[in-house]
CSV table of C-alpha atoms in Angstrom, one decimal:
chain,number,residue,atom,x,y,z
M,11,MET,CA,-79.9,241.6,-16.5
M,12,GLY,CA,-82.3,244.5,-16.0
M,13,SER,CA,-80.0,246.8,-17.8
M,14,LEU,CA,-79.8,244.3,-20.7
M,15,ILE,CA,-83.6,244.7,-21.1
M,16,GLY,CA,-83.1,248.4,-20.8
M,17,GLN,CA,-80.6,248.2,-23.7
M,18,GLY,CA,-83.2,246.3,-25.7
M,19,ILE,CA,-85.8,248.9,-25.1
M,20,VAL,CA,-83.4,251.8,-26.0
M,21,GLY,CA,-81.8,250.0,-28.9
M,22,ILE,CA,-84.9,248.3,-30.5
M,23,ALA,CA,-88.2,249.7,-29.2
M,24,LEU,CA,-87.2,253.4,-29.0
M,25,PRO,CA,-86.0,253.7,-32.6
M,26,ALA,CA,-89.0,251.8,-33.8
M,27,LEU,CA,-91.4,254.1,-31.9
M,28,LEU,CA,-89.4,257.2,-33.0
M,29,ALA,CA,-89.6,256.1,-36.6
M,30,LEU,CA,-93.4,255.5,-36.3
M,31,VAL,CA,-94.1,259.0,-34.9
M,32,LEU,CA,-91.8,260.9,-37.3
M,33,ASN,CA,-92.8,258.9,-40.4
M,34,GLY,CA,-96.4,259.4,-39.4
M,35,LEU,CA,-95.9,263.2,-39.3
M,36,VAL,CA,-94.2,263.2,-42.7
M,37,LEU,CA,-96.8,261.0,-44.3
M,38,ARG,CA,-99.6,263.2,-42.9
M,39,SER,CA,-98.0,266.4,-43.9
M,40,SER,CA,-99.8,268.3,-46.6
M,41,ALA,CA,-97.0,270.8,-47.1
M,42,LEU,CA,-94.7,268.2,-48.6
M,43,THR,CA,-95.1,266.7,-52.0
M,44,GLU,CA,-94.8,262.9,-52.4
M,45,SER,CA,-91.3,263.1,-54.0
M,46,ARG,CA,-90.1,265.2,-51.0
M,47,LYS,CA,-91.7,262.8,-48.4
M,48,TRP,CA,-89.6,259.7,-49.4
M,49,PRO,CA,-86.1,261.2,-48.9
M,50,LEU,CA,-87.3,262.4,-45.5
M,51,ILE,CA,-88.7,259.0,-44.6
M,52,GLY,CA,-85.5,257.4,-45.8
M,53,LEU,CA,-83.5,259.7,-43.5
M,54,ILE,CA,-85.7,258.8,-40.6
M,55,VAL,CA,-85.4,255.0,-41.3
M,56,ALA,CA,-81.6,255.2,-41.8
M,57,GLY,CA,-81.2,257.5,-38.7
M,58,CYS,CA,-83.1,255.0,-36.5
M,59,PHE,CA,-81.0,252.2,-38.0
M,60,VAL,CA,-77.8,254.1,-37.1
M,61,PHE,CA,-79.2,254.9,-33.6
M,62,SER,CA,-80.1,251.3,-33.0
M,63,TYR,CA,-76.7,250.1,-34.2
M,64,SER,CA,-74.9,252.6,-32.0
M,65,VAL,CA,-76.8,251.6,-28.9
M,66,ILE,CA,-76.6,247.8,-29.5
M,67,VAL,CA,-72.9,247.7,-30.6
M,68,GLY,CA,-71.8,250.4,-28.1
M,69,GLY,CA,-70.7,253.0,-30.7
M,70,ILE,CA,-69.8,253.6,-34.3
M,71,THR,CA,-66.3,252.6,-35.3
M,72,PHE,CA,-64.6,255.0,-37.6
M,73,PRO,CA,-62.8,254.2,-39.9
M,74,PRO,CA,-64.6,250.9,-40.2
M,75,ARG,CA,-62.3,247.8,-40.0
M,76,GLU,CA,-64.8,245.0,-40.2
M,77,ALA,CA,-67.7,244.3,-42.4
M,78,THR,CA,-70.3,244.9,-39.7
M,79,HIS,CA,-68.7,248.3,-38.9
M,80,TRP,CA,-69.9,249.5,-42.3
M,81,LEU,CA,-73.6,248.9,-41.5
M,82,PRO,CA,-74.5,252.4,-40.3
M,83,PHE,CA,-72.6,253.9,-43.3
M,84,ILE,CA,-74.4,251.6,-45.7
M,85,ALA,CA,-77.8,252.7,-44.3
M,86,VAL,CA,-76.9,256.4,-44.7
M,87,GLY,CA,-75.3,255.8,-48.1
M,88,ALA,CA,-78.5,254.1,-49.3
M,89,VAL,CA,-80.5,257.2,-48.5
M,90,VAL,CA,-78.0,259.3,-50.5
M,91,PHE,CA,-77.9,256.9,-53.5
M,92,GLY,CA,-81.7,256.4,-53.2
M,93,SER,CA,-82.3,260.2,-53.4
M,94,ILE,CA,-80.1,260.4,-56.4
M,95,LEU,CA,-82.1,257.5,-58.0
M,96,GLN,CA,-85.3,259.4,-57.3
M,97,PHE,CA,-84.2,262.4,-59.3
M,98,THR,CA,-82.4,260.7,-62.1
M,99,GLY,CA,-83.5,258.6,-65.0
M,100,GLY,CA,-82.3,256.4,-67.9
M,101,ILE,CA,-78.9,254.9,-67.9
M,102,ALA,CA,-77.6,257.2,-65.2
M,103,ARG,CA,-80.2,255.7,-62.8
M,104,SER,CA,-78.8,252.2,-63.5
M,105,ILE,CA,-75.2,253.3,-63.1
M,106,VAL,CA,-76.0,254.9,-59.7
M,107,ARG,CA,-77.8,251.7,-58.6
M,108,LEU,CA,-74.9,249.6,-59.7
M,109,ILE,CA,-72.4,251.7,-57.9
M,110,ALA,CA,-74.5,251.5,-54.7
M,111,ALA,CA,-74.7,247.7,-55.0
M,112,LEU,CA,-71.1,247.3,-55.9
M,113,ALA,CA,-69.9,249.5,-53.0
M,114,THR,CA,-72.1,247.5,-50.5
M,115,ALA,CA,-70.9,244.1,-51.8
M,116,TRP,CA,-67.3,245.2,-51.6
M,117,THR,CA,-67.5,246.5,-48.0
M,118,VAL,CA,-69.0,243.2,-46.8
M,119,LEU,CA,-66.9,240.8,-48.9
M,120,GLN,CA,-63.5,242.4,-49.1
M,121,SER,CA,-62.2,241.3,-45.7
M,122,GLN,CA,-63.4,237.8,-46.1
M,123,THR,CA,-62.8,236.9,-49.7
M,124,PHE,CA,-60.0,238.9,-51.2
M,125,GLY,CA,-56.6,237.6,-50.0
M,126,ARG,CA,-58.2,234.5,-48.5
M,127,TRP,CA,-60.0,232.9,-51.3
M,128,PRO,CA,-58.7,232.5,-54.8
M,129,LEU,CA,-59.0,235.8,-56.7
M,130,LEU,CA,-61.3,234.4,-59.4
M,131,ILE,CA,-63.7,233.1,-56.8
M,132,SER,CA,-63.6,236.4,-54.9
M,133,VAL,CA,-64.4,238.3,-58.0
M,134,GLU,CA,-67.2,235.9,-58.8
M,135,TRP,CA,-68.7,236.5,-55.4
M,136,LEU,CA,-68.4,240.2,-55.8
M,137,VAL,CA,-70.1,240.2,-59.1
M,138,ALA,CA,-72.8,237.8,-57.9
M,139,VAL,CA,-73.7,239.8,-54.8
M,140,THR,CA,-73.6,243.1,-56.7
M,141,LEU,CA,-76.0,241.7,-59.3
M,142,ILE,CA,-78.3,240.3,-56.6
M,143,LEU,CA,-78.4,243.6,-54.8
M,144,PHE,CA,-78.9,245.5,-58.0
M,145,ALA,CA,-81.7,243.3,-59.3
M,146,THR,CA,-83.5,243.0,-56.0
M,147,SER,CA,-83.7,246.7,-55.3
M,148,ARG,CA,-85.0,247.2,-58.8
M,149,LEU,CA,-87.5,244.4,-58.5
M,150,ILE,CA,-88.8,245.7,-55.2
M,151,GLU,CA,-89.1,249.2,-56.5
M,152,ARG,CA,-91.0,248.0,-59.5
M,153,GLY,CA,-93.1,245.6,-57.5
M,154,GLY,CA,-94.1,248.4,-55.2
M,155,ALA,CA,-94.9,250.7,-58.1
M,156,ALA,CA,-97.1,248.0,-59.8
M,157,ARG,CA,-99.3,247.7,-56.7
M,158,GLY,CA,-102.2,250.0,-55.8
M,159,THR,CA,-100.2,251.1,-52.7
M,160,PRO,CA,-96.7,250.2,-51.4
M,161,THR,CA,-98.3,248.5,-48.3
M,162,GLU,CA,-98.0,245.0,-49.7
M,163,ILE,CA,-94.3,245.2,-50.6
M,164,LEU,CA,-93.5,247.1,-47.4
M,165,LEU,CA,-95.3,244.3,-45.4
M,166,GLY,CA,-93.1,241.7,-47.1
M,167,MET,CA,-89.9,243.7,-46.3
M,168,ALA,CA,-90.9,244.2,-42.7
M,169,LEU,CA,-91.7,240.5,-42.2
M,170,ALA,CA,-88.4,239.4,-43.8
M,171,ALA,CA,-86.3,241.9,-41.8
M,172,GLY,CA,-88.1,241.1,-38.5
M,173,PHE,CA,-87.7,237.4,-38.9
M,174,GLY,CA,-84.3,237.9,-40.3
M,175,GLY,CA,-83.5,239.4,-36.9
M,176,ILE,CA,-84.7,236.2,-35.2
M,177,ALA,CA,-82.7,234.0,-37.6
M,178,LEU,CA,-79.5,236.1,-37.0
M,179,PHE,CA,-80.0,235.9,-33.3
M,180,LEU,CA,-80.4,232.2,-33.4
M,181,GLY,CA,-77.7,231.8,-36.0
M,182,GLY,CA,-75.0,233.0,-33.6
M,183,SER,CA,-75.0,236.8,-33.6
M,184,VAL,CA,-77.1,238.5,-30.9
M,185,VAL,CA,-75.9,241.9,-32.0
M,186,LEU,CA,-76.8,241.5,-35.7
M,187,GLY,CA,-80.1,239.9,-34.7
M,188,GLN,CA,-81.0,242.8,-32.5
M,189,ILE,CA,-80.1,245.4,-35.2
M,190,CYS,CA,-82.0,243.5,-37.9
M,191,GLY,CA,-85.0,243.1,-35.5
M,192,ALA,CA,-85.0,246.8,-34.9
M,193,PHE,CA,-84.9,247.4,-38.6
M,194,GLY,CA,-87.8,245.1,-39.1
M,195,LEU,CA,-89.9,246.9,-36.5
M,196,VAL,CA,-89.1,250.3,-38.1
M,197,LEU,CA,-90.3,248.9,-41.4
M,198,ALA,CA,-93.4,247.4,-39.7
M,199,GLY,CA,-94.3,250.8,-38.4
M,200,LEU,CA,-94.0,252.3,-41.8
M,201,THR,CA,-96.1,249.5,-43.3
M,202,ALA,CA,-98.9,250.2,-40.7
M,203,LEU,CA,-98.7,253.9,-41.5
M,204,THR,CA,-99.0,253.4,-45.2
M,205,PHE,CA,-102.1,251.3,-44.6
M,206,PHE,CA,-103.9,254.2,-43.0
M,207,LEU,CA,-102.1,257.0,-44.9
M,208,PRO,CA,-101.5,255.4,-48.3
M,209,PRO,CA,-98.9,257.1,-50.5
M,210,ALA,CA,-99.2,256.9,-54.2
M,211,HIS,CA,-95.9,255.1,-54.8
M,212,LEU,CA,-93.0,253.7,-52.9
M,213,GLY,CA,-90.1,255.3,-54.7
M,214,PRO,CA,-86.5,253.9,-54.8
M,215,ILE,CA,-85.2,255.1,-51.4
M,216,ILE,CA,-86.8,252.6,-49.0
M,217,PRO,CA,-86.2,249.6,-51.3
M,218,LEU,CA,-82.6,250.6,-51.6
M,219,ILE,CA,-82.1,251.0,-47.8
M,220,TYR,CA,-83.8,247.6,-47.3
M,221,VAL,CA,-81.8,245.8,-49.9
M,222,LEU,CA,-78.4,247.2,-48.9
M,223,ALA,CA,-78.9,247.1,-45.1
M,224,LEU,CA,-80.6,243.7,-44.9
M,225,GLY,CA,-78.2,242.3,-47.6
M,226,SER,CA,-75.2,243.4,-45.5
M,227,LEU,CA,-76.8,241.9,-42.3
M,228,LEU,CA,-77.6,238.6,-43.9
M,229,LEU,CA,-74.2,238.4,-45.7
M,230,SER,CA,-72.4,239.2,-42.5
M,231,GLY,CA,-74.4,236.6,-40.6
M,232,SER,CA,-73.6,233.9,-43.2
M,233,LEU,CA,-70.0,234.9,-43.7
M,234,PHE,CA,-68.9,235.6,-40.1
M,235,SER,CA,-71.5,233.8,-38.0
M,236,ASP,CA,-73.5,230.5,-38.3
M,237,LEU,CA,-76.5,231.7,-40.3
M,238,PRO,CA,-76.9,229.1,-43.0
M,239,TRP,CA,-76.9,230.2,-46.7
M,240,PRO,CA,-80.3,228.6,-47.5
M,241,THR,CA,-81.9,230.6,-44.6
M,242,SER,CA,-80.4,233.8,-46.0
M,243,GLY,CA,-81.5,233.0,-49.5
M,244,LEU,CA,-85.1,232.2,-48.4
M,245,LEU,CA,-85.3,235.4,-46.3
M,246,TRP,CA,-84.1,237.3,-49.3
M,247,ILE,CA,-86.8,236.1,-51.6
M,248,ALA,CA,-89.6,236.1,-49.0
M,249,PRO,CA,-90.9,239.7,-49.7
M,250,PHE,CA,-91.6,238.7,-53.3
M,251,GLY,CA,-94.3,236.5,-52.0
M,252,VAL,CA,-96.5,239.6,-51.9
M,253,LEU,CA,-96.1,240.0,-55.6
M,254,ILE,CA,-97.8,236.7,-56.5
M,255,GLY,CA,-101.1,237.2,-58.3
M,256,PRO,CA,-102.7,240.3,-59.8
M,257,PRO,CA,-102.3,243.7,-58.1
M,258,ALA,CA,-104.8,244.2,-55.2
M,259,MET,CA,-107.5,246.9,-55.5
M,260,PRO,CA,-106.4,250.1,-53.7
M,261,LEU,CA,-109.4,250.1,-51.4
M,262,GLY,CA,-112.0,247.8,-50.0
M,263,LYS,CA,-112.4,244.6,-48.1
M,264,ASN,CA,-111.1,242.5,-51.0
M,265,ARG,CA,-107.8,244.4,-50.7
M,266,ASN,CA,-107.4,243.5,-47.1
M,267,VAL,CA,-108.1,239.8,-47.7
M,268,ARG,CA,-105.5,239.7,-50.5
M,269,LEU,CA,-103.0,241.6,-48.3
M,270,LEU,CA,-103.6,239.0,-45.6
M,271,LEU,CA,-103.1,236.1,-48.0
M,272,ARG,CA,-100.0,237.6,-49.5
M,273,GLY,CA,-98.6,238.2,-46.0
M,274,LEU,CA,-99.2,234.5,-45.3
M,275,ILE,CA,-97.2,233.5,-48.4
M,276,VAL,CA,-94.3,235.6,-47.1
M,277,LEU,CA,-94.7,233.9,-43.7
M,278,VAL,CA,-94.6,230.5,-45.3
M,279,VAL,CA,-91.3,231.3,-47.1
M,280,ILE,CA,-89.9,232.7,-43.8
M,281,GLY,CA,-91.0,229.6,-42.0
M,282,LEU,CA,-89.0,227.5,-44.5
M,283,ALA,CA,-86.0,229.8,-43.8
M,284,LEU,CA,-86.3,229.1,-40.1
M,285,VAL,CA,-86.8,225.4,-40.6
M,286,ALA,CA,-83.6,225.4,-42.7
M,287,LEU,CA,-81.9,227.2,-39.8
M,288,PHE,CA,-83.0,224.7,-37.2
M,289,LEU,CA,-82.1,221.7,-39.5
M,290,ILE,CA,-78.6,223.0,-40.3
M,291,VAL,CA,-77.3,224.6,-37.2
M,292,GLN,CA,-79.7,223.4,-34.5
M,293,PRO,CA,-79.5,226.7,-32.5
M,294,ASN,CA,-79.5,226.6,-28.8
M,295,SER,CA,-80.6,229.5,-26.6
M,296,ASN,CA,-77.8,232.1,-26.4
M,297,GLU,CA,-76.0,231.8,-23.1
M,298,TYR,CA,-73.9,234.4,-21.6
Q,185,MET,CA,2.7,224.9,-37.0
Q,186,ILE,CA,1.3,223.2,-33.9
Q,187,VAL,CA,1.5,226.4,-31.9
Q,188,ARG,CA,-0.3,228.3,-34.6
Q,189,PHE,CA,-3.0,225.6,-34.8
Q,190,THR,CA,-3.5,225.7,-31.0
Q,191,LEU,CA,-3.8,229.4,-31.0
Q,192,PHE,CA,-6.3,229.3,-33.8
Q,193,ALA,CA,-8.4,226.6,-32.1
Q,194,THR,CA,-8.3,228.6,-28.8
Q,195,LEU,CA,-9.5,231.8,-30.5
Q,196,LEU,CA,-12.2,229.9,-32.2
Q,197,ALA,CA,-13.4,228.4,-28.9
Q,198,LEU,CA,-13.3,231.8,-27.2
Q,199,THR,CA,-15.3,233.3,-30.0
Q,200,GLY,CA,-17.8,230.5,-29.6
Q,201,ILE,CA,-18.1,231.3,-25.9
Q,202,THR,CA,-18.5,235.0,-26.3
Q,203,SER,CA,-21.2,234.7,-29.0
Q,204,ALA,CA,-23.0,231.8,-27.3
Q,205,LYS,CA,-26.2,231.3,-29.2
Q,206,ALA,CA,-29.5,232.1,-27.6
Q,207,ASP,CA,-31.6,229.1,-26.7
Q,208,ASN,CA,-34.7,228.6,-28.7
Q,209,TYR,CA,-37.7,227.0,-27.0
Q,210,LYS,CA,-40.9,225.8,-28.7
Q,211,ILE,CA,-44.1,225.7,-26.8
Q,212,ASP,CA,-45.4,222.2,-26.1
Q,213,PRO,CA,-49.2,222.5,-26.5
Q,214,ALA,CA,-49.8,219.1,-24.7
Q,215,HIS,CA,-48.3,220.5,-21.5
Q,216,SER,CA,-49.5,224.1,-21.9
Q,217,ALA,CA,-52.8,226.0,-21.4
Q,218,ILE,CA,-54.2,229.4,-22.2
Q,219,ILE,CA,-57.1,230.2,-20.0
Q,220,PHE,CA,-59.2,233.3,-19.6
Q,221,LYS,CA,-61.4,234.6,-16.8
Q,222,ALA,CA,-64.4,237.0,-17.1
Q,223,VAL,CA,-66.8,238.1,-14.5
Q,224,HIS,CA,-70.3,237.1,-15.4
Q,225,LEU,CA,-73.2,239.4,-14.4
Q,226,GLY,CA,-70.9,240.8,-11.7
Q,227,VAL,CA,-71.6,237.7,-9.5
Q,228,GLY,CA,-69.3,234.9,-10.7
Q,229,ASN,CA,-66.1,234.1,-12.4
Q,230,LEU,CA,-66.4,232.4,-15.8
Q,231,TYR,CA,-63.4,230.5,-17.1
Q,232,GLY,CA,-62.7,229.3,-20.6
Q,233,ARG,CA,-59.7,228.3,-22.6
Q,234,PHE,CA,-58.1,228.3,-26.1
Q,235,ASP,CA,-57.3,224.8,-27.3
Q,236,THR,CA,-55.0,225.6,-30.2
Q,237,PHE,CA,-52.0,227.8,-29.9
Q,238,SER,CA,-48.3,227.8,-30.7
Q,239,GLY,CA,-45.3,229.9,-29.9
Q,240,GLU,CA,-41.6,230.1,-29.2
Q,241,LEU,CA,-39.3,231.7,-26.6
Q,242,VAL,CA,-35.7,232.8,-27.3
Q,243,LEU,CA,-33.6,233.0,-24.2
Q,244,ASP,CA,-30.1,234.5,-24.2
Q,245,PRO,CA,-28.2,233.2,-21.2
Q,246,ASN,CA,-25.9,236.2,-21.3
Q,247,ASP,CA,-28.3,239.1,-21.9
Q,248,SER,CA,-32.0,238.9,-20.9
Q,249,ALA,CA,-32.6,242.0,-23.0
Q,250,LYS,CA,-32.2,239.9,-26.0
Q,251,ASP,CA,-34.9,237.4,-24.9
Q,252,SER,CA,-38.1,237.3,-26.8
Q,253,VAL,CA,-41.5,235.6,-26.7
Q,254,LYS,CA,-44.0,235.0,-29.5
Q,255,VAL,CA,-47.4,233.3,-29.0
Q,256,GLU,CA,-50.1,232.7,-31.6
Q,257,ILE,CA,-53.6,231.7,-30.5
Q,258,THR,CA,-56.2,230.3,-32.8
Q,259,THR,CA,-59.3,232.3,-31.9
Q,260,ASP,CA,-61.7,229.6,-33.4
Q,261,SER,CA,-60.4,227.2,-30.7
Q,262,ILE,CA,-62.2,229.1,-27.8
Q,263,ASP,CA,-63.9,226.7,-25.4
Q,264,SER,CA,-66.0,228.1,-22.5
Q,265,ASN,CA,-67.8,224.8,-21.7
Q,266,SER,CA,-71.0,225.9,-23.6
Q,267,ALA,CA,-71.4,225.2,-27.4
Q,268,ALA,CA,-74.0,228.0,-27.8
Q,269,ARG,CA,-71.8,230.5,-26.0
Q,270,ASP,CA,-68.7,229.5,-27.9
Q,271,LYS,CA,-70.6,230.1,-31.2
Q,272,ASP,CA,-71.3,233.6,-30.1
Q,273,LEU,CA,-67.8,234.2,-28.8
Q,274,LYS,CA,-66.4,233.1,-32.2
Q,275,GLY,CA,-68.8,235.3,-34.1
Q,276,PRO,CA,-68.8,239.0,-35.0
Q,277,ASP,CA,-70.1,240.1,-31.6
Q,278,PHE,CA,-66.8,239.1,-29.9
Q,279,LEU,CA,-63.7,237.5,-31.5
Q,280,ASN,CA,-64.9,237.5,-35.2
Q,281,ALA,CA,-62.8,234.4,-35.7
Q,282,LYS,CA,-63.5,234.1,-39.4
Q,283,GLN,CA,-62.1,237.5,-40.2
Q,284,PHE,CA,-59.4,237.4,-37.5
Q,285,PRO,CA,-58.4,233.7,-37.1
Q,286,THR,CA,-55.5,234.4,-34.8
Q,287,ALA,CA,-54.5,236.5,-31.8
Q,288,THR,CA,-50.8,237.1,-31.3
Q,289,PHE,CA,-48.4,238.4,-28.7
Q,290,LYS,CA,-44.9,239.5,-29.7
Q,291,SER,CA,-42.6,240.8,-27.0
Q,292,THR,CA,-40.7,244.0,-27.4
Q,293,ALA,CA,-38.8,244.1,-24.1
Q,294,VAL,CA,-38.0,241.6,-21.4
Q,295,LYS,CA,-37.1,242.9,-17.9
Q,296,LYS,CA,-35.8,240.6,-15.3
Q,297,VAL,CA,-37.3,241.3,-11.9
Q,298,ASP,CA,-35.5,238.5,-10.0
Q,299,ASP,CA,-34.4,235.0,-10.6
Q,300,LYS,CA,-38.0,233.7,-11.1
Q,301,ASP,CA,-39.9,236.8,-12.2
Q,302,TYR,CA,-39.9,238.7,-15.4
Q,303,GLU,CA,-41.9,241.5,-16.9
Q,304,VAL,CA,-42.5,241.0,-20.6
Q,305,THR,CA,-43.8,243.9,-22.5
Q,306,GLY,CA,-45.1,243.4,-26.0
Q,307,ASP,CA,-47.8,243.9,-28.6
Q,308,PHE,CA,-51.0,241.9,-28.3
Q,309,THR,CA,-53.1,241.8,-31.4
Q,310,LEU,CA,-56.7,240.8,-31.3
Q,311,ARG,CA,-59.4,241.5,-33.9
Q,312,GLY,CA,-56.8,243.3,-35.9
Q,313,ILE,CA,-56.1,245.8,-33.1
Q,314,THR,CA,-52.7,245.9,-31.6
Q,315,LYS,CA,-52.2,247.2,-28.0
Q,316,PRO,CA,-49.1,247.2,-25.8
Q,317,VAL,CA,-49.5,245.0,-22.8
Q,318,THR,CA,-47.1,243.8,-20.0
Q,319,LEU,CA,-47.2,240.2,-18.9
Q,320,ALA,CA,-46.1,239.2,-15.5
Q,321,VAL,CA,-44.1,236.0,-16.1
Q,322,GLN,CA,-43.0,233.6,-13.5
Q,323,VAL,CA,-40.5,230.8,-14.3
Q,324,ILE,CA,-41.8,227.6,-12.7
Q,325,GLY,CA,-38.8,225.5,-13.4
Q,326,THR,CA,-36.4,224.1,-15.9
Q,327,GLY,CA,-35.0,220.6,-16.3
Q,328,PRO,CA,-34.7,217.4,-18.4
Q,329,GLY,CA,-37.7,215.8,-20.0
Q,330,PRO,CA,-38.3,212.0,-20.5
Q,331,ARG,CA,-36.4,212.0,-23.8
Q,332,GLY,CA,-33.5,214.0,-22.4
Q,333,GLU,CA,-34.7,217.2,-23.8
Q,334,THR,CA,-34.5,220.4,-21.8
Q,335,ARG,CA,-37.9,221.8,-20.7
Q,336,LEU,CA,-38.8,225.2,-19.3
Q,337,GLY,CA,-42.0,226.0,-17.6
Q,338,THR,CA,-43.5,229.5,-17.1
Q,339,GLU,CA,-46.8,231.0,-16.1
Q,340,SER,CA,-47.9,234.5,-17.3
Q,341,THR,CA,-50.9,236.7,-16.5
Q,342,VAL,CA,-52.2,239.8,-18.1
Q,343,THR,CA,-55.5,241.7,-17.8
Q,344,LEU,CA,-57.0,243.0,-21.0
Q,345,LYS,CA,-59.7,245.5,-21.4
Q,346,ARG,CA,-62.1,244.0,-24.0
Q,347,SER,CA,-63.3,247.4,-25.2
Q,348,ASP,CA,-59.6,248.1,-26.3
Q,349,PHE,CA,-60.2,245.4,-28.9
Q,350,ASP,CA,-63.6,246.6,-30.0
Q,351,MET,CA,-65.6,244.1,-28.0
Q,352,LYS,CA,-68.0,246.5,-26.3
Q,353,THR,CA,-71.2,244.5,-26.4
Q,354,PHE,CA,-73.0,243.0,-23.4
Q,355,SER,CA,-71.2,245.2,-20.9
Q,356,GLN,CA,-74.0,244.5,-18.5
Q,357,VAL,CA,-73.3,240.7,-18.6
Q,358,VAL,CA,-69.6,240.3,-19.3
Q,359,SER,CA,-66.9,242.2,-17.4
Q,360,GLU,CA,-64.7,244.8,-19.1
Q,361,ASP,CA,-61.6,243.2,-17.7
Q,362,ILE,CA,-60.6,239.8,-19.0
Q,363,GLN,CA,-57.8,238.0,-17.3
Q,364,LEU,CA,-55.6,235.9,-19.5
Q,365,ARG,CA,-53.3,233.2,-18.0
Q,366,ILE,CA,-50.7,231.6,-20.2
Q,367,ALA,CA,-49.1,228.5,-18.6
Q,368,VAL,CA,-46.6,226.9,-20.9
Q,369,GLU,CA,-44.0,224.2,-21.0
Q,370,ALA,CA,-41.5,224.8,-23.8
Q,371,VAL,CA,-38.9,222.4,-25.2
Q,372,LYS,CA,-35.4,223.5,-26.1
Q,373,GLN,CA,-34.7,223.0,-29.8
């Protein structure tokens, strides 16, 4: 059992710590412009996600055969697509975002829907998930841009991913739960850093990684494990709790109070998600 | 005319003997079991079973090389005497039962060792991965059932490496080797 704890430290705590240090160095760097910092931070976040996945699952499967095998590729792909988004505009930007959302929806859904469910229902699912991923990444990006700093929306994402890990763990997949928990910790570290080293804007890369990675994790949990759909849905909308009300002032005590209140709104939605989980699947402690 | 008819009938009978049909047996789930054994934390043996499975055996009385075995296991029917653990075993961490609802074994060669023992080589497919395995099969007995049907009982064992089937997680808790024991009673069709 000791080595199981060791795996938790290497697979969850180490990538979170590594991301905290590296992201801190990038955010502090004066040699890098803001637009150069986010692709680097995106690479660090995705790299730590892949590292965590690799340790917890026991390696990366190539070529991927199952929906969850795609997770590391989705994280890295999100950095690539996010970087393209950062340097494009207009209709091209929407097309790139749509391709990223469609590719992610396809990788998760193709094994479970097409060939098993009626074609029309499968297509409906593909379209619905694509649109949700597309719209959410856009909303988070805009929400982050509308605030004085990206800290608020990052806090919402970190809380949703962290508690998503707990929900997945209790919903029947220890592996997905650990990966999601590690992702939440990485985002929590980034949130803390932006509190002390506030960047001017969030950019599209982190929201895209968050949306595609967490979306894949929650979808996999609900499709292949016992994570209830209402829990997934509530966790999905939870970060938007921080967007309620007028934008906070960039500095000052008032900002901290508002940040705390918005964090509480996110926690209430997450609490509802966990209540739904306990009411629907009544999880027991995982026993091996 | 009578001589001709007798000759024809004799030929027909002889043909029937030389091309005697292989016997088809169907697994009777009510008198069969598929159980597995894993070592837990390196300290104890943990047993579980699959409740739903089906299969058939084809036995050629004249040529054991023509024998064949086919077994299909419903992965969602795993039962390890703990509902919480079963949920995990059915999930994406282990069997991924929703994406891969069945595990199958199809023989490719049957080798007779002696009157009771056989080595059955075949393809075992789990989680969409197919690996060649060899089952050590022992014939327990054969005889009539309560309705006059012919029954055949066998017991087979095979040890699988779970990492061969992409189940690499929790190596500190669950052993790499999983022993599968398939005890079946099959009814001649």
